[in-house]
CSV table of N, CA and C in Angstrom, one decimal:
chain,number,residue,atom,x,y,z
A,1,MET,N,107.4,101.2,98.6
A,1,MET,CA,108.5,101.6,99.6
A,1,MET,C,108.0,101.7,100.9
A,2,LYS,N,108.7,101.3,102.1
A,2,LYS,CA,108.2,101.4,103.2
A,2,LYS,C,108.9,102.4,103.9
A,3,ILE,N,108.4,103.4,104.8
A,3,ILE,CA,108.8,104.4,105.5
A,3,ILE,C,110.3,104.1,106.0
A,4,HIS,N,110.8,103.2,106.5
A,4,HIS,CA,111.7,102.9,107.1
A,4,HIS,C,113.0,102.9,106.2
A,5,GLU,N,112.5,102.3,104.9
A,5,GLU,CA,113.4,102.5,104.0
A,5,GLU,C,113.8,103.9,103.4
A,6,LEU,N,112.9,104.6,103.4
A,6,LEU,CA,112.9,106.1,103.1
A,6,LEU,C,113.8,106.6,104.1
A,7,LEU,N,113.6,106.4,105.2
A,7,LEU,CA,114.5,107.1,106.5
A,7,LEU,C,116.2,106.5,106.2
A,8,LYS,N,116.3,105.2,105.8
A,8,LYS,CA,117.6,104.8,105.8
A,8,LYS,C,118.2,106.0,104.5
A,9,LYS,N,117.4,106.0,103.6
A,9,LYS,CA,118.3,107.0,102.4
A,9,LYS,C,118.4,108.3,102.8
A,10,LYS,N,117.2,109.1,103.5
A,10,LYS,CA,117.4,110.5,103.8
A,10,LYS,C,117.8,110.8,105.1
A,11,GLY,N,118.0,109.8,105.9
A,11,GLY,CA,118.3,110.1,107.4
A,11,GLY,C,117.2,110.3,108.1
A,12,SER,N,117.2,110.4,109.4
A,12,SER,CA,116.2,110.4,110.4
A,12,SER,C,116.2,111.9,111.2
A,13,GLU,N,117.0,113.0,110.6
A,13,GLU,CA,117.0,114.0,111.5
A,13,GLU,C,115.8,114.9,111.5
A,14,VAL,N,115.4,115.4,112.5
A,14,VAL,CA,113.9,116.2,112.6
A,14,VAL,C,114.5,117.6,113.5
A,15,VAL,N,114.0,118.6,113.0
A,15,VAL,CA,114.1,120.0,113.7
A,15,VAL,C,113.1,119.9,115.2
A,16,THR,N,113.6,119.8,115.9
A,16,THR,CA,112.7,120.1,117.1
A,16,THR,C,112.9,121.2,117.8
A,17,VAL,N,112.0,121.7,118.7
A,17,VAL,CA,112.1,122.7,119.5
A,17,VAL,C,111.4,122.4,120.9
A,18,GLN,N,111.6,123.0,122.1
A,18,GLN,CA,110.8,123.1,123.2
A,18,GLN,C,109.4,123.4,123.2
A,19,PRO,N,108.3,123.5,123.8
A,19,PRO,CA,107.4,124.0,123.8
A,19,PRO,C,107.5,125.6,124.4
A,20,THR,N,108.2,125.6,125.0
A,20,THR,CA,108.6,127.1,125.8
A,20,THR,C,109.4,128.1,124.7
A,21,ALA,N,109.8,127.5,123.7
A,21,ALA,CA,110.6,128.2,122.6
A,21,ALA,C,109.9,129.3,122.3
A,22,THR,N,110.4,130.4,121.9
A,22,THR,CA,109.8,131.6,121.2
A,22,THR,C,109.3,131.3,120.0
A,23,LEU,N,108.5,132.0,119.5
A,23,LEU,CA,108.2,132.0,118.2
A,23,LEU,C,109.5,132.5,117.1
A,24,GLU,N,110.2,133.6,117.7
A,24,GLU,CA,111.5,133.8,117.2
A,24,GLU,C,112.4,132.9,117.0
A,25,THR,N,112.6,132.2,118.3
A,25,THR,CA,113.6,131.1,118.0
A,25,THR,C,113.3,130.1,117.0
A,26,THR,N,111.9,129.7,117.1
A,26,THR,CA,111.8,128.5,116.4
A,26,THR,C,111.5,128.7,115.0
A,27,ILE,N,111.3,130.4,114.4
A,27,ILE,CA,111.5,130.3,113.0
A,27,ILE,C,113.0,130.4,112.8
A,28,HIS,N,113.8,130.7,113.6
A,28,HIS,CA,115.5,130.5,112.9
A,28,HIS,C,115.8,129.2,113.1
A,29,ARG,N,115.2,128.4,114.1
A,29,ARG,CA,115.5,127.0,113.8
A,29,ARG,C,114.8,126.3,112.7
A,30,MET,N,113.8,126.6,112.3
A,30,MET,CA,113.1,126.2,111.1
A,30,MET,C,114.3,126.6,109.7
A,31,LYS,N,114.7,127.9,109.6
A,31,LYS,CA,115.2,128.7,108.7
A,31,LYS,C,116.7,127.7,108.8
A,32,LEU,N,117.5,127.6,109.7
A,32,LEU,CA,118.5,126.8,110.1
A,32,LEU,C,118.6,125.3,109.4
A,33,GLY,N,117.5,124.9,109.8
A,33,GLY,CA,117.2,123.4,109.4
A,33,GLY,C,116.8,123.2,107.7
A,34,GLY,N,116.7,124.6,107.1
A,34,GLY,CA,116.2,124.5,106.0
A,34,GLY,C,114.8,123.6,105.6
A,35,THR,N,114.0,124.0,106.6
A,35,THR,CA,112.6,123.3,106.4
A,35,THR,C,111.4,124.3,106.9
A,36,GLY,N,110.3,123.9,106.7
A,36,GLY,CA,109.2,124.6,106.9
A,36,GLY,C,108.5,124.1,108.2
A,37,TYR,N,109.1,123.2,109.0
A,37,TYR,CA,108.2,122.7,110.2
A,37,TYR,C,109.1,122.6,111.4
A,38,ALA,N,108.8,122.4,112.5
A,38,ALA,CA,109.3,122.0,113.6
A,38,ALA,C,108.6,121.3,114.4
A,39,VAL,N,109.0,120.1,114.8
A,39,VAL,CA,108.6,119.3,116.0
A,39,VAL,C,108.6,119.7,117.1
A,40,VAL,N,107.4,120.1,117.9
A,40,VAL,CA,107.3,120.4,119.2
A,40,VAL,C,107.4,119.4,120.3
A,41,SER,N,108.4,119.3,121.1
A,41,SER,CA,108.9,118.1,122.0
A,41,SER,C,109.8,118.4,123.3
A,42,THR,N,109.2,118.3,124.6
A,42,THR,CA,109.9,118.5,125.6
A,42,THR,C,111.2,117.8,125.6
A,43,ASP,N,111.2,116.5,125.2
A,43,ASP,CA,112.3,115.7,125.5
A,43,ASP,C,113.0,115.2,124.1
A,44,GLY,N,112.5,116.0,122.9
A,44,GLY,CA,113.2,115.3,121.6
A,44,GLY,C,112.8,113.8,121.1
A,45,LYS,N,111.9,113.2,121.9
A,45,LYS,CA,111.6,112.2,121.7
A,45,LYS,C,110.0,111.7,121.4
A,46,HIS,N,109.3,112.6,122.2
A,46,HIS,CA,107.8,112.2,122.3
A,46,HIS,C,107.4,113.9,121.7
A,47,ILE,N,106.3,113.5,121.0
A,47,ILE,CA,105.6,114.9,120.2
A,47,ILE,C,104.6,115.5,121.2
A,48,ASP,N,104.9,116.9,121.3
A,48,ASP,CA,103.6,117.6,122.3
A,48,ASP,C,103.2,118.3,121.1
A,49,GLY,N,103.9,118.5,119.8
A,49,GLY,CA,103.0,119.2,118.8
A,49,GLY,C,103.8,119.4,117.4
A,50,ILE,N,103.3,120.0,116.7
A,50,ILE,CA,104.2,120.6,115.5
A,50,ILE,C,103.8,121.8,115.0
A,51,ILE,N,104.7,122.6,114.5
A,51,ILE,CA,104.5,124.0,114.0
A,51,ILE,C,105.1,123.9,112.6
A,52,ALA,N,104.3,124.7,111.6
A,52,ALA,CA,104.7,124.8,110.5
A,52,ALA,C,104.4,126.3,109.9
A,53,VAL,N,105.3,126.8,108.8
A,53,VAL,CA,105.2,128.2,108.3
A,53,VAL,C,103.7,128.4,108.3
A,54,ARG,N,102.8,127.5,107.9
A,54,ARG,CA,101.3,127.8,107.9
A,54,ARG,C,100.6,128.3,109.2
A,55,ASP,N,101.3,127.8,110.3
A,55,ASP,CA,100.5,127.9,111.5
A,55,ASP,C,101.1,129.4,111.9
A,56,PHE,N,102.5,129.9,111.2
A,56,PHE,CA,102.8,131.4,111.6
A,56,PHE,C,102.0,132.3,110.7
A,57,ALA,N,102.0,132.1,109.5
A,57,ALA,CA,101.0,133.0,108.6
A,57,ALA,C,99.5,132.9,108.9
A,58,TYR,N,99.0,132.0,109.4
A,58,TYR,CA,97.6,132.1,110.0
A,58,TYR,C,97.7,132.7,111.2
A,59,THR,N,98.6,132.4,112.0
A,59,THR,CA,98.1,133.2,113.5
A,59,THR,C,98.4,134.8,113.2
A,60,LEU,N,99.6,135.1,112.5
A,60,LEU,CA,99.6,136.3,111.9
A,60,LEU,C,98.5,137.2,111.4
A,61,ALA,N,97.9,136.7,110.4
A,61,ALA,CA,96.7,136.7,110.1
A,61,ALA,C,95.5,137.1,110.8
A,62,ASP,N,95.4,136.2,111.7
A,62,ASP,CA,94.3,136.5,112.9
A,62,ASP,C,94.4,136.9,113.9
A,63,HIS,N,96.0,137.0,114.7
A,63,HIS,CA,95.8,137.4,116.0
A,63,HIS,C,97.5,138.4,115.6
A,64,HIS,N,97.4,139.1,114.9
A,64,HIS,CA,98.8,139.7,114.8
A,64,HIS,C,98.9,141.0,115.9
A,65,ARG,N,98.0,141.3,116.2
A,65,ARG,CA,98.0,142.2,117.8
A,65,ARG,C,98.5,141.4,118.7
A,66,GLU,N,98.1,140.2,118.9
A,66,GLU,CA,98.4,139.4,120.3
A,66,GLU,C,99.5,138.7,120.2
A,67,ILE,N,100.2,138.5,119.2
A,67,ILE,CA,101.3,137.6,119.4
A,67,ILE,C,102.6,138.5,119.3
A,68,GLU,N,103.6,138.3,120.1
A,68,GLU,CA,105.0,139.0,120.3
A,68,GLU,C,105.7,137.9,119.7
A,69,HIS,N,107.0,138.3,119.4
A,69,HIS,CA,108.3,137.3,119.0
A,69,HIS,C,108.5,136.4,120.3
A,70,ASP,N,108.2,137.1,121.7
A,70,ASP,CA,108.9,136.1,122.6
A,70,ASP,C,107.3,135.2,122.7
A,71,THR,N,106.6,134.9,122.2
A,71,THR,CA,105.4,134.2,122.6
A,71,THR,C,105.8,132.8,122.4
A,72,PRO,N,105.4,132.0,123.4
A,72,PRO,CA,106.0,130.5,123.5
A,72,PRO,C,105.3,129.9,122.2
A,73,VAL,N,105.9,128.9,121.6
A,73,VAL,CA,105.5,127.9,120.5
A,73,VAL,C,104.2,127.3,120.9
A,74,ALA,N,104.2,126.9,122.1
A,74,ALA,CA,103.3,126.0,122.5
A,74,ALA,C,102.0,126.9,122.2
A,75,LYS,N,101.7,128.0,122.2
A,75,LYS,CA,100.5,128.9,122.0
A,75,LYS,C,99.9,128.5,120.8
A,76,ILE,N,100.7,128.6,119.5
A,76,ILE,CA,100.2,128.2,118.3
A,76,ILE,C,100.3,127.1,117.4
A,77,MET,N,101.0,126.0,118.3
A,77,MET,CA,101.4,124.6,117.6
A,77,MET,C,100.2,124.0,117.5
A,78,THR,N,100.1,123.2,116.4
A,78,THR,CA,99.1,122.1,116.3
A,78,THR,C,99.3,121.2,117.3
A,79,ARG,N,98.2,120.8,118.0
A,79,ARG,CA,98.7,119.8,119.0
A,79,ARG,C,98.1,118.2,118.6
A,80,SER,N,97.1,118.2,117.6
A,80,SER,CA,96.9,116.8,117.2
A,80,SER,C,97.5,116.6,116.0
A,81,VAL,N,98.7,115.7,116.3
A,81,VAL,CA,99.6,115.6,115.2
A,81,VAL,C,99.3,114.4,114.3
A,82,LYS,N,99.2,114.3,113.2
A,82,LYS,CA,99.2,113.2,112.4
A,82,LYS,C,100.7,112.3,112.1
A,83,THR,N,100.5,111.2,112.5
A,83,THR,CA,101.8,110.4,112.4
A,83,THR,C,101.6,109.5,111.7
A,84,CYS,N,102.9,108.5,111.1
A,84,CYS,CA,102.9,107.5,110.6
A,84,CYS,C,104.0,106.5,111.3
A,85,SER,N,103.9,105.0,110.9
A,85,SER,CA,105.0,104.3,111.4
A,85,SER,C,106.1,104.0,110.5
A,86,PRO,N,106.9,103.4,110.9
A,86,PRO,CA,108.2,103.0,110.0
A,86,PRO,C,107.3,101.8,108.8
A,87,GLN,N,106.7,100.9,109.4
A,87,GLN,CA,106.0,99.9,108.6
A,87,GLN,C,105.2,100.5,107.6
A,88,ASP,N,104.5,101.6,107.6
A,88,ASP,CA,103.6,102.2,106.6
A,88,ASP,C,104.3,102.3,105.2
A,89,THR,N,103.6,102.2,104.4
A,89,THR,CA,103.8,102.2,102.9
A,89,THR,C,104.2,104.0,102.7
A,90,LEU,N,105.0,104.1,101.6
A,90,LEU,CA,104.9,106.0,101.3
A,90,LEU,C,103.6,106.2,100.4
A,91,LYS,N,103.2,105.1,99.8
A,91,LYS,CA,101.9,105.4,99.1
A,91,LYS,C,100.7,105.8,100.2
A,92,SER,N,100.8,105.0,101.3
A,92,SER,CA,99.6,105.4,102.1
A,92,SER,C,99.8,106.8,102.9
A,93,VAL,N,101.1,107.0,103.2
A,93,VAL,CA,101.2,108.2,103.6
A,93,VAL,C,101.1,109.3,102.8
A,94,MET,N,101.1,109.2,101.3
A,94,MET,CA,100.8,110.0,100.5
A,94,MET,C,99.3,110.3,100.6
A,95,GLN,N,98.6,109.4,100.6
A,95,GLN,CA,97.3,109.4,100.7
A,95,GLN,C,96.7,110.2,101.9
A,96,GLN,N,97.2,109.8,103.1
A,96,GLN,CA,97.0,110.4,104.2
A,96,GLN,C,97.3,111.8,104.4
A,97,MET,N,98.6,112.4,103.6
A,97,MET,CA,98.8,113.7,103.6
A,97,MET,C,97.8,114.4,102.9
A,98,THR,N,97.5,113.8,101.6
A,98,THR,CA,96.4,114.5,100.7
A,98,THR,C,95.0,114.5,101.6
A,99,GLN,N,94.6,113.5,102.3
A,99,GLN,CA,93.4,114.0,103.2
A,99,GLN,C,93.4,114.8,104.4
A,100,ALA,N,94.5,114.8,104.8
A,100,ALA,CA,94.8,115.7,105.9
A,100,ALA,C,95.2,117.0,105.6
A,101,LYS,N,95.4,117.2,104.4
A,101,LYS,CA,96.0,118.4,104.2
A,101,LYS,C,97.1,118.9,104.9
A,102,VAL,N,98.3,118.1,105.3
A,102,VAL,CA,99.4,118.5,105.7
A,102,VAL,C,100.7,118.2,105.0
A,103,LEU,N,101.6,118.9,105.3
A,103,LEU,CA,102.9,118.6,104.5
A,103,LEU,C,104.2,117.7,105.2
A,104,ASN,N,103.7,117.5,106.5
A,104,ASN,CA,104.9,116.7,107.3
A,104,ASN,C,104.3,115.8,108.0
A,105,PHE,N,104.6,114.6,108.1
A,105,PHE,CA,104.2,113.2,108.8
A,105,PHE,C,105.4,113.2,109.8
A,106,PRO,N,105.3,113.1,111.1
A,106,PRO,CA,106.3,112.6,111.8
A,106,PRO,C,106.3,111.0,111.8
A,107,VAL,N,107.4,110.3,112.1
A,107,VAL,CA,107.2,108.8,112.0
A,107,VAL,C,107.6,108.4,113.6
A,108,VAL,N,106.7,107.7,114.2
A,108,VAL,CA,106.6,107.1,115.5
A,108,VAL,C,106.5,105.8,115.4
A,109,GLU,N,107.5,105.3,116.1
A,109,GLU,CA,107.7,103.9,116.6
A,109,GLU,C,107.6,103.8,118.3
A,110,ASP,N,106.6,102.9,118.6
A,110,ASP,CA,106.6,102.8,120.1
A,110,ASP,C,106.7,104.0,120.8
A,111,GLY,N,105.9,105.2,120.3
A,111,GLY,CA,105.6,106.3,120.8
A,111,GLY,C,106.7,107.3,120.8
A,112,VAL,N,107.8,107.0,120.4
A,112,VAL,CA,109.0,107.7,120.0
A,112,VAL,C,109.3,108.0,118.6
A,113,LEU,N,109.7,109.3,118.4
A,113,LEU,CA,109.9,110.0,117.2
A,113,LEU,C,111.2,109.2,116.4
A,114,ARG,N,110.9,109.1,115.2
A,114,ARG,CA,111.9,108.4,114.5
A,114,ARG,C,112.5,109.0,113.4
A,115,GLY,N,111.9,110.0,112.9
A,115,GLY,CA,112.3,110.7,111.6
A,115,GLY,C,110.6,111.5,111.1
A,116,ILE,N,110.9,112.2,110.1
A,116,ILE,CA,109.6,112.9,109.5
A,116,ILE,C,109.6,112.6,108.2
A,117,VAL,N,108.5,112.5,107.4
A,117,VAL,CA,108.5,112.3,106.1
A,117,VAL,C,107.6,113.8,105.5
A,118,SER,N,108.4,114.2,104.6
A,118,SER,CA,107.7,115.7,104.1
A,118,SER,C,107.5,115.4,102.8
A,119,ILE,N,106.3,116.6,102.4
A,119,ILE,CA,106.0,116.5,100.7
A,119,ILE,C,107.2,116.5,100.2
A,120,ASP,N,108.2,117.0,100.4
A,120,ASP,CA,109.5,116.9,99.3
A,120,ASP,C,109.8,115.5,99.3
A,121,ASP,N,110.0,114.8,100.4
A,121,ASP,CA,110.1,113.2,99.9
A,121,ASP,C,109.0,112.5,99.2
A,122,VAL,N,107.8,112.9,99.3
A,122,VAL,CA,107.0,111.9,98.5
A,122,VAL,C,107.1,112.4,97.1
A,123,VAL,N,107.4,113.7,96.8
A,123,VAL,CA,107.5,114.2,95.3
A,123,VAL,C,108.7,113.7,94.7
A,124,LYS,N,109.8,113.4,95.3
A,124,LYS,CA,111.0,113.0,95.0
A,124,LYS,C,110.7,111.5,94.7
A,125,TYR,N,110.0,110.8,95.7
A,125,TYR,CA,109.7,109.3,95.4
A,125,TYR,C,108.9,109.1,94.0
A,126,ALA,N,107.8,110.1,94.1
A,126,ALA,CA,107.0,109.7,92.8
A,126,ALA,C,107.7,110.4,91.4
A,127,VAL,N,108.7,111.2,91.4
A,127,VAL,CA,109.6,111.6,90.3
A,127,VAL,C,110.2,110.3,89.9
A,128,GLU,N,110.9,109.6,90.8
A,128,GLU,CA,112.2,108.7,90.7
A,128,GLU,C,111.1,107.3,90.2
A,129,GLU,N,109.9,107.3,90.7
A,129,GLU,CA,109.0,105.9,90.2
A,129,GLU,C,108.6,106.4,88.8
A,130,MET,N,108.2,107.6,88.4
A,130,MET,CA,107.9,107.8,87.2
A,130,MET,C,109.1,107.8,86.1
A,131,GLU,N,110.4,107.8,86.4
A,131,GLU,CA,111.5,107.8,85.7
A,131,GLU,C,111.6,106.5,85.3
A,132,LEU,N,111.6,105.5,86.6
A,132,LEU,CA,111.7,104.1,86.2
A,132,LEU,C,110.9,103.5,85.1
A,133,GLU,N,109.7,104.1,85.6
A,133,GLU,CA,108.6,103.5,84.5
A,133,GLU,C,108.8,103.6,83.4
A,134,SER,N,109.4,105.0,83.0
A,134,SER,CA,109.7,105.4,81.4
A,134,SER,C,110.7,104.9,81.1
A,135,LYS,N,112.0,104.2,81.9
A,135,LYS,CA,112.9,103.5,81.2
A,135,LYS,C,113.0,102.3,81.2
A,136,VAL,N,111.6,101.6,81.8
A,136,VAL,CA,111.4,100.4,81.6
A,136,VAL,C,110.3,100.2,80.3
A,137,LEU,N,109.6,101.3,80.0
A,137,LEU,CA,108.7,101.3,78.7
A,137,LEU,C,109.8,101.6,77.6
């Protein structure tokens, strides 16, 4: 399955926040979006970074005395973001997720954010494939 096919099924909505958004605002946006990540973007189209629940946890563990609720998300976001394209296969993205040890891959086409593939998407696809194979057998 190609990533663009997956996005047609699941949609292309992505939780985004501005780099100046506070940590408190960001975690609330993630909660409202029902997700463990937010793409950090100045314009909603280009990726400045990504923040995940893991980033919050590690920051609290390492710098809890230096971090406030009003700290800008840009201070702790991951700046080097692994991405994929709509033409990539879900299998190749699964392999990249495993190698990079990340749970979310933004989908980028011509430098513009088009959606996101999460570990939930990968698991759902794998289960569907196994069910199909068991029916065929």
